Short mmCIF file of C-alpha atoms and ligand atoms in Angstrom, two decimals:
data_model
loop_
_atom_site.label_atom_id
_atom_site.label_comp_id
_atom_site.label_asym_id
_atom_site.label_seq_id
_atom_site.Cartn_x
_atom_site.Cartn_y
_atom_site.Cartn_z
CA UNK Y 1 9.63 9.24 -2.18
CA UNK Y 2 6.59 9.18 -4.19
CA UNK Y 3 4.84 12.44 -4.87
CA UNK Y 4 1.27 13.50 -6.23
CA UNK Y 5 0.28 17.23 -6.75
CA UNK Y 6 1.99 18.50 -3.73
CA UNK Y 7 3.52 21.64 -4.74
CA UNK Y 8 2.72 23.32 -1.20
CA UNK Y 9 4.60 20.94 0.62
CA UNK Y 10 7.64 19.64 -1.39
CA UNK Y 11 10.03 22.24 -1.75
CA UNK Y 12 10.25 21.67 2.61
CA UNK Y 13 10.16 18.46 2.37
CA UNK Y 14 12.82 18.64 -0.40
CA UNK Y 15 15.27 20.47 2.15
CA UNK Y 16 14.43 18.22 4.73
CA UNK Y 17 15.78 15.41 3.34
CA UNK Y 18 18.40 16.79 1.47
CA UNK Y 19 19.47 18.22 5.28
CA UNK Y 20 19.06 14.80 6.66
CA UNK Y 21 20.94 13.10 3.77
CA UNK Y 22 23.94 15.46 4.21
CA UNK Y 23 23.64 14.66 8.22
CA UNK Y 24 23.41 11.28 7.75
CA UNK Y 25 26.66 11.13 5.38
CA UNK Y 26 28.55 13.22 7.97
CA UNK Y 27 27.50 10.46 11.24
CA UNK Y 28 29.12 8.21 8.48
CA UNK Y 29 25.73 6.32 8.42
CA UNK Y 30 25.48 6.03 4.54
CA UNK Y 31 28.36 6.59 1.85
CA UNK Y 32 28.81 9.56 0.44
CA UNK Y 33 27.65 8.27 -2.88
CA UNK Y 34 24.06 8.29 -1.32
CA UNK Y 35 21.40 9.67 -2.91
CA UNK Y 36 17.47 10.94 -2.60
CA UNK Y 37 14.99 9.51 -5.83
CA UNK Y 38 12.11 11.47 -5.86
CA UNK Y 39 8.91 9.72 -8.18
CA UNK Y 40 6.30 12.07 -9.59
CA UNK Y 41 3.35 9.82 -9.66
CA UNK Y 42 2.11 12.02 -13.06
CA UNK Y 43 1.25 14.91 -11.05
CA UNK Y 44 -0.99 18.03 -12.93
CA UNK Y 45 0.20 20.92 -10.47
CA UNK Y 46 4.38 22.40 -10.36
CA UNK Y 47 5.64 19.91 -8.29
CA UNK Y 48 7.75 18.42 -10.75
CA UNK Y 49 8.81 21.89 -11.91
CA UNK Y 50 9.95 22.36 -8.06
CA UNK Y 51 11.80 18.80 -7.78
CA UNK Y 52 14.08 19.97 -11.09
CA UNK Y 53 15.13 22.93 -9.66
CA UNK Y 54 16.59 20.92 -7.03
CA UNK Y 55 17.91 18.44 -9.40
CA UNK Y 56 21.51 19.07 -10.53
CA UNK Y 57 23.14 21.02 -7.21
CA UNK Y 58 22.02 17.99 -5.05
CA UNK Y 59 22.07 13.91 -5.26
CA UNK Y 60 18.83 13.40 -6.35
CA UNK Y 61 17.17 11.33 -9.40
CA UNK Y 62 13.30 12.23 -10.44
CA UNK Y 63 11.64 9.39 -12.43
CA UNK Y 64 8.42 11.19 -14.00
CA UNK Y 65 5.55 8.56 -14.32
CA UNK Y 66 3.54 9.19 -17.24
CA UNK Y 67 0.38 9.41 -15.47
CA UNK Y 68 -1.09 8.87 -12.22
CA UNK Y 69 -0.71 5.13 -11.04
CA UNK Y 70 -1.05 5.94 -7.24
CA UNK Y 71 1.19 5.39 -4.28
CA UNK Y 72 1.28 1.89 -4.42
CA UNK Y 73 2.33 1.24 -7.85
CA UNK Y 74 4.85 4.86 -8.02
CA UNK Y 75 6.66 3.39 -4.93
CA UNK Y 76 7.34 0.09 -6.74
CA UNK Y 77 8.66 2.15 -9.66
CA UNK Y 78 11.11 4.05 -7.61
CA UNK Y 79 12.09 0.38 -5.77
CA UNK Y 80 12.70 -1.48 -8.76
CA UNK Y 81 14.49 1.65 -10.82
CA UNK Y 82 17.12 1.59 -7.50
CA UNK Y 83 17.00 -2.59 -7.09
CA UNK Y 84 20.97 -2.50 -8.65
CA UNK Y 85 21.97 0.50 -7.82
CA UNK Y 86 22.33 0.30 -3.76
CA UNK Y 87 22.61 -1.47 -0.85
CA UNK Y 88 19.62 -0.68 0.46
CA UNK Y 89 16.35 1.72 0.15
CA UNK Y 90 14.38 3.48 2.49
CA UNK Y 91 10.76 4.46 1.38
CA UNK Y 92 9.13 7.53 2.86
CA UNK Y 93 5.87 9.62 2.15
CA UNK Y 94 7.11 13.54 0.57
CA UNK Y 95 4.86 14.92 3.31
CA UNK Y 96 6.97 14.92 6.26
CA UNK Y 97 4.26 13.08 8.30
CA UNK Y 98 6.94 10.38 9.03
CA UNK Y 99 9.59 11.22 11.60
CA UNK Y 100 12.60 11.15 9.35
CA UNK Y 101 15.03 11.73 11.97
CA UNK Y 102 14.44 7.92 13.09
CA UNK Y 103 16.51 7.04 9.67
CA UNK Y 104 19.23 6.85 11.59
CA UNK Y 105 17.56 3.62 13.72
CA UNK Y 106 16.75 1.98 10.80
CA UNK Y 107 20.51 2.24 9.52
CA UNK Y 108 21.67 0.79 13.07
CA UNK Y 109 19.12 -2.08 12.59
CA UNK Y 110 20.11 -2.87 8.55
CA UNK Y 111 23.97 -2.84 10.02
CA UNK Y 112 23.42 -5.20 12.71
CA UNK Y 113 22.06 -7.65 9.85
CA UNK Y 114 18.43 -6.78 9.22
CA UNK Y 115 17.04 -7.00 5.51
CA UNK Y 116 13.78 -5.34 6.10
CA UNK Y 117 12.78 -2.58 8.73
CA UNK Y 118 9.54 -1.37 9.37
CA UNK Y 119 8.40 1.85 10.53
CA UNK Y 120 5.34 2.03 12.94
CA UNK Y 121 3.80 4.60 13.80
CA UNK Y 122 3.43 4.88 18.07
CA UNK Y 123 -0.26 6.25 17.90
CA UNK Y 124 -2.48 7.65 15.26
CA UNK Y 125 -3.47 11.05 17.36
CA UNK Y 126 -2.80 13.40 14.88
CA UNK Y 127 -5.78 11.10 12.58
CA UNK Y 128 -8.74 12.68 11.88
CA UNK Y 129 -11.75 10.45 13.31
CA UNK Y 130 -12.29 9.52 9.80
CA UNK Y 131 -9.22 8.19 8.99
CA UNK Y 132 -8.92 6.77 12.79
CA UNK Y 133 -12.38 4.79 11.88
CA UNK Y 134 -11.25 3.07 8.40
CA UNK Y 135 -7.60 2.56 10.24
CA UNK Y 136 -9.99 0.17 12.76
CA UNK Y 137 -11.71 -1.40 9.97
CA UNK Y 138 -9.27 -2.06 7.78
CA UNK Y 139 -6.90 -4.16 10.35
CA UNK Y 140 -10.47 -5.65 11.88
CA UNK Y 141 -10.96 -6.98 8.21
CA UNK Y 142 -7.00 -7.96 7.58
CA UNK Y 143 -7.25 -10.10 11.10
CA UNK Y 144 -11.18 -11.98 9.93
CA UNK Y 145 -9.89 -12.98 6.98
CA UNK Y 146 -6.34 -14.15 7.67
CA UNK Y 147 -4.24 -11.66 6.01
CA UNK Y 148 -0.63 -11.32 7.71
CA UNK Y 149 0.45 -7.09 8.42
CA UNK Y 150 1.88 -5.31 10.64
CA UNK Y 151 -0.67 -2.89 12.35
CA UNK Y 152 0.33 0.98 12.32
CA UNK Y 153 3.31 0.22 9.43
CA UNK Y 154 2.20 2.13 6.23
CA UNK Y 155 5.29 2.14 3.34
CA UNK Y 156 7.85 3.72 5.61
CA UNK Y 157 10.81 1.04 5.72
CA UNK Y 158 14.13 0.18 4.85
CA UNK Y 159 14.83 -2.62 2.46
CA UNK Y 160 18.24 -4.34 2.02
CA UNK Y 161 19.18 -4.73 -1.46
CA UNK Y 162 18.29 -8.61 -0.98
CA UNK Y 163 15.16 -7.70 -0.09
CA UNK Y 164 14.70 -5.17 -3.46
CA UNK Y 165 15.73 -8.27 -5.53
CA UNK Y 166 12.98 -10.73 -3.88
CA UNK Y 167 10.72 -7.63 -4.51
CA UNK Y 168 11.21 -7.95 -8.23
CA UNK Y 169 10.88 -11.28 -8.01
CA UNK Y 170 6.41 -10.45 -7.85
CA UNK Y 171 5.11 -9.95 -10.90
CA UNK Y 172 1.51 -9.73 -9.57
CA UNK Y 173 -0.12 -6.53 -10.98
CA UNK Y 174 -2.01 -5.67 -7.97
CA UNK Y 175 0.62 -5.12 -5.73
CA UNK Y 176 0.15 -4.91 -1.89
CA UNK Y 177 3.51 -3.69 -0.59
CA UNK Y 178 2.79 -3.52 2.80
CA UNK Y 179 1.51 -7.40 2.43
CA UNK Y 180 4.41 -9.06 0.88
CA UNK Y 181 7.38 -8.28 3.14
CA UNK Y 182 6.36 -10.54 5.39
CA UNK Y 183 6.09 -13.57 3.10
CA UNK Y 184 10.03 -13.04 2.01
CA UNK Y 185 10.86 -14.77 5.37
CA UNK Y 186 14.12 -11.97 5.71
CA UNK Y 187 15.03 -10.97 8.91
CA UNK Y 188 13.52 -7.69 9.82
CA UNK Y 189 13.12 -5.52 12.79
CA UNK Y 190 10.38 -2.31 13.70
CA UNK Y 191 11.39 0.91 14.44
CA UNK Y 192 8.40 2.72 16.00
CA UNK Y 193 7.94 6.87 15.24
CA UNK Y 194 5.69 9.98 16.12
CA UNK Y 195 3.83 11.10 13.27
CA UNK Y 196 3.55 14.69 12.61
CA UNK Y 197 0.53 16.18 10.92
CA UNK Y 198 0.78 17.52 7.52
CA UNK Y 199 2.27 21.15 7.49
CA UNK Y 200 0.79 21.94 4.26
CA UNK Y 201 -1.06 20.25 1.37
CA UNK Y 202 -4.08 17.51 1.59
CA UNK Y 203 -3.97 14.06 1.92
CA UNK Y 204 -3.57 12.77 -1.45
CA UNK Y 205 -5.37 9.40 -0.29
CA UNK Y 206 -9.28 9.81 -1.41
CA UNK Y 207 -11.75 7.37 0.00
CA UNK Y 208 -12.22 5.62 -3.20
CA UNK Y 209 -8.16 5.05 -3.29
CA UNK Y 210 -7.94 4.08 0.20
CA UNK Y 211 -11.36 1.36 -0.29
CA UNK Y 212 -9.02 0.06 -3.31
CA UNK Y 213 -6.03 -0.37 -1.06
CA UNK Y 214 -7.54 -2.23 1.15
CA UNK Y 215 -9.90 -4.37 -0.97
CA UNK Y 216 -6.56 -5.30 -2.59
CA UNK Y 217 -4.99 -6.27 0.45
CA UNK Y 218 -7.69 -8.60 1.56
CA UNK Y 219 -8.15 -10.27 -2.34
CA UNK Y 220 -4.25 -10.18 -2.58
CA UNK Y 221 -3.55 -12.08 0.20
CA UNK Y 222 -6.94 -14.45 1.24
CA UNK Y 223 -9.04 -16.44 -0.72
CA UNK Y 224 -11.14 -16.92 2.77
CA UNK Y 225 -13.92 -14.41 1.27
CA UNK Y 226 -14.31 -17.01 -1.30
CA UNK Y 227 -14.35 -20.06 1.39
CA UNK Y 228 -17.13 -17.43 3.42
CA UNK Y 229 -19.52 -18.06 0.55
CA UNK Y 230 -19.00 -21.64 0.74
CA UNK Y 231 -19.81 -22.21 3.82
CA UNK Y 232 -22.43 -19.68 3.91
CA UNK Y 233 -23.85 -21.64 0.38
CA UNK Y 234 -23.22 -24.86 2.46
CA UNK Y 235 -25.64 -23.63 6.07
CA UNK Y 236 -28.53 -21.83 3.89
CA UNK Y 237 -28.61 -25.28 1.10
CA UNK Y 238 -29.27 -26.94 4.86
CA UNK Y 239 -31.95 -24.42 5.85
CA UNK Y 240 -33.33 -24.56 2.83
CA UNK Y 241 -33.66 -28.21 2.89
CA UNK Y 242 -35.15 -28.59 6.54
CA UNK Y 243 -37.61 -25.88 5.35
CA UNK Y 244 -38.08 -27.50 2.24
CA UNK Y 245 -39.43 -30.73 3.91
CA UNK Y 246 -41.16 -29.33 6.77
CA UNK Y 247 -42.95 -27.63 3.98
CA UNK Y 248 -43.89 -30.93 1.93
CA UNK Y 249 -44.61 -32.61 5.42
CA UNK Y 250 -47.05 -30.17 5.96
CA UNK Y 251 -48.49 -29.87 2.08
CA UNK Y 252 -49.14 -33.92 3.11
CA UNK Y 253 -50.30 -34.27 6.78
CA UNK Y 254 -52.37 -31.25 6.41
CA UNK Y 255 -55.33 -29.99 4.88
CA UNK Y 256 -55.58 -26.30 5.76
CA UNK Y 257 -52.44 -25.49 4.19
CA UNK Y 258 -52.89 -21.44 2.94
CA UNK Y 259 -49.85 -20.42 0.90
CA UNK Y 260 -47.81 -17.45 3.21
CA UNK Y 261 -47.17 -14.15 1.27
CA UNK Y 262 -44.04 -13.57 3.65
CA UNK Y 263 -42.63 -17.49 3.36
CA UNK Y 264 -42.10 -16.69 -0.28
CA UNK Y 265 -41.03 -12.88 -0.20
CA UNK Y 266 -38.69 -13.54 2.39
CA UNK Y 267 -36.32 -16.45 1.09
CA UNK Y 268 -36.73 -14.97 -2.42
CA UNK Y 269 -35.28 -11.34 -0.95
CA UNK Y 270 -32.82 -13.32 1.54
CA UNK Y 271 -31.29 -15.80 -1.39
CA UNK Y 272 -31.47 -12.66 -4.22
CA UNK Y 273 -29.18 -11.17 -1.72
CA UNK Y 274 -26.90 -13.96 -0.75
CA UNK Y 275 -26.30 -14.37 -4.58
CA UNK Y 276 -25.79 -10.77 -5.62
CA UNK Y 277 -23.24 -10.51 -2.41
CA UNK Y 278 -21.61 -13.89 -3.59
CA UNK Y 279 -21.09 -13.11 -7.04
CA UNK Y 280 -19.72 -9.40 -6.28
CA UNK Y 281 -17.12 -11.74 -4.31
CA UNK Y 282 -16.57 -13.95 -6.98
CA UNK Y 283 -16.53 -11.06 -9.38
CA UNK Y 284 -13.98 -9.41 -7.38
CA UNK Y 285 -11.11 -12.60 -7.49
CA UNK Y 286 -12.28 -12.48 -10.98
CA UNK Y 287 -11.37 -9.16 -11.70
CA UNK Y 288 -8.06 -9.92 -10.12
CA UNK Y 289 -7.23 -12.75 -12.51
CA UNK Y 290 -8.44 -10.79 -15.95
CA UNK Y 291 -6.05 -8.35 -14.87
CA UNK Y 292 -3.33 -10.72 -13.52
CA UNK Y 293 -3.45 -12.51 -17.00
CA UNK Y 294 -2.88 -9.49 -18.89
CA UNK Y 295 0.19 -8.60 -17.15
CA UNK Y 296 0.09 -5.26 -17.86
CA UNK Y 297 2.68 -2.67 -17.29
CA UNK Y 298 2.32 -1.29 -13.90
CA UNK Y 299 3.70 1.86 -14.72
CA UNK Y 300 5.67 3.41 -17.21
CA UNK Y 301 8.82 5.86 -16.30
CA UNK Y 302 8.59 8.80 -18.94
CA UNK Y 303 11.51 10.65 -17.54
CA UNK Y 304 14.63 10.08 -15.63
CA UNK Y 305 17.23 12.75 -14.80
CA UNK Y 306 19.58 12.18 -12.82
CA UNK Y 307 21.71 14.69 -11.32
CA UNK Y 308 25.42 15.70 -12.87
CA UNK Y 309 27.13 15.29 -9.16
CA UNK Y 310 26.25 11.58 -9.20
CA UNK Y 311 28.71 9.36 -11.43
CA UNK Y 312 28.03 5.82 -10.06
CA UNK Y 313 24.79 6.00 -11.25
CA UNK Y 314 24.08 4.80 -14.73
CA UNK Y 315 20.06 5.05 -15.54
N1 UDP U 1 0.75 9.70 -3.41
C1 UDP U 1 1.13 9.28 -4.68
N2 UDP U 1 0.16 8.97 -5.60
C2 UDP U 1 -1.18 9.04 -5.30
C3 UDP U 1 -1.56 9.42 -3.98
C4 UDP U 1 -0.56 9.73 -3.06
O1 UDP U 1 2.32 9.21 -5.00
O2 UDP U 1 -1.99 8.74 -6.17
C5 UDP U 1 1.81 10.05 -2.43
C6 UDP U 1 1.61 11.36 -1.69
O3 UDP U 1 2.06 12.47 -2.44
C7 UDP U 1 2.41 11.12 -0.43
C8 UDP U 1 2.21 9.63 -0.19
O4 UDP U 1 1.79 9.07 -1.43
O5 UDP U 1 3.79 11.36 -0.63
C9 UDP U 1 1.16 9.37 0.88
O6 UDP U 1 -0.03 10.04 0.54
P1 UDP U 1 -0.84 10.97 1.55
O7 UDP U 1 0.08 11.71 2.46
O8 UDP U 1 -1.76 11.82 0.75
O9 UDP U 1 -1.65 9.86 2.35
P2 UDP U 1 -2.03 9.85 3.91
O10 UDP U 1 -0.77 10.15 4.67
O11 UDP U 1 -3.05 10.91 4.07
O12 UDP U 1 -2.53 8.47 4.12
MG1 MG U 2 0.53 11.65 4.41
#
């Protein structure tokens, strides 16, 4: 469970799952060895303060990111930090939103065989319209241009530990989790749930976060925006060429020829735009590739304490 600033929510969601951890140890669901890792994605507020008091009566580890890297890249700390260490993970928001009492499905499914379940959420009702309208646009963008995801599935799922060891496996520094589960070719299975709304707290998700995610799933996973410009380079070089010799046929045939303001203005506005918009896209993949080639750390861990009732686990 990843965690940013959310000191009004996490000392409930902290029982919660401690509850549903002891519950799900006593169905015999998980061993009794289980245990809850909490990641504080460099929060500013006392939510770390809260996790630690929690720390050493209950199984939990805290990994303390050094600063903010957002949910994407804190999740992937906490996946890779418990790759070795289980037989399988499952990933939930701290806020509650997610029905955790359908844990217990997604245990049934990784027993009968399944590497990968996904949670998906049965409606989004409790979504504000905002969040309702980039929902729509988002998967309207993922379907144009090709990207494979599972609508209504956000980063609530189990992974086997298979599935954490393909994980590590990307080394791509933009990381779209909810993208590359698909590609492992594991056998998986859905597990659909009622979202709650948030008891307490904001969402954590700003718009310019949530443009980011997205933008990164479409240049993570297509190269079709780049193929769009093509062909869009390829039908206006055509245009232009019709135009071009309609032009010259008329410069020729005809001798009342009076220069157009607008047949100028307009083509020089129309292709200024064409290339600014083309070059943002090419900028974008380019972006991408700086970074890629970098390889930079994607996080760093600046604390780990684990609790004194777990032995098994060695940090
Ligand atoms: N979160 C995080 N780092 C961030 C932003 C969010 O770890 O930079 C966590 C947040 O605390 C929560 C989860 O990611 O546990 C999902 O965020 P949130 O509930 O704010 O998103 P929403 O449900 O509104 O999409
Ligand atoms: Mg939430």
């Amino acid at each position: 469970m990843p965690f940013y600033n959310e000191e009004e929510i996490l000392r409930t969601s902290i029982n919660a799952f401690i509850q549903k951890l002891e519950n799900l140890k006593s169905k015999d669901l998980v061993s009794s060895d289980s245990f809850l890792v909490f990641i504080d994605d460099g929060s500013v507020d006392s939510s770390f303060e809260i996790l630690h008091s929690f720390i050493n009566t209950n199984n939990i580890i805290a990994l303390k990111l050094s600063k903010n890297v957002g949910h994407q890249n804190a999740l992937l700390a906490g996946l890779e930090y418990v790759c070795d260490k289980c037989d399988c993970a499952i990933s939930i928001d701290c806020d509650l939103e997610q029905d955790i009492n359908k844990i217990d499905e997604f245990l049934y499914c990784f027993r009968n065989g399944c590497d990968i379940v996904f949670g998906v959420r049965n409606n989004r009702k409790s979504d504000g319209l905002f969040k309702k309208a980039s929902a729509i646009l988002f998967y309207t963008l993922m379907n144009i241009f090709g990207v494979k995801i599972i609508k209504n599935h956000a980063d609530y799922r189990l992974l086997s530990a298979k599935a954490l060891r393909f994980l590590s496996e990307f080394k791509e520094v933009n990381l779209f989790l909810r993208g590359i589960f698909l590609e492992m070719g594991l056998k998986s299975a859905i597990v659909y749930f009622d979202v709650k709304q948030r008891e307490c707290g904001k969402s954590k998700y700003s718009l310019s976060k949530m443009l980011s995610l997205a933008l990164n799933g479409i240049t993570s996973f297509s190269t079709a925006p780049l193929r769009m410009i093509f062909i869009l380079g390829f039908l206006i070089a055509i245009c232009s060429g019709i135009f071009g010799i309609y032009g010259l046929a008329v410069a020729i045939f005809s001798d009342s020829v009076v220069p157009g303001w607008a047949s100028i203005v307009i083509p020089v506005y129309f292709l200024g735009g064409i290339q600014i918009l083309s070059l943002g896209i090419i900028g974008e993949y380019l972006g991408k590739i700086y970074k890629e080639s970098k390889s930079r750390p994607r996080y760093f861990i600046d604390k780990v304490i684990i609790s004194k009732k777990l032995k098994v686990v060695s940090d």
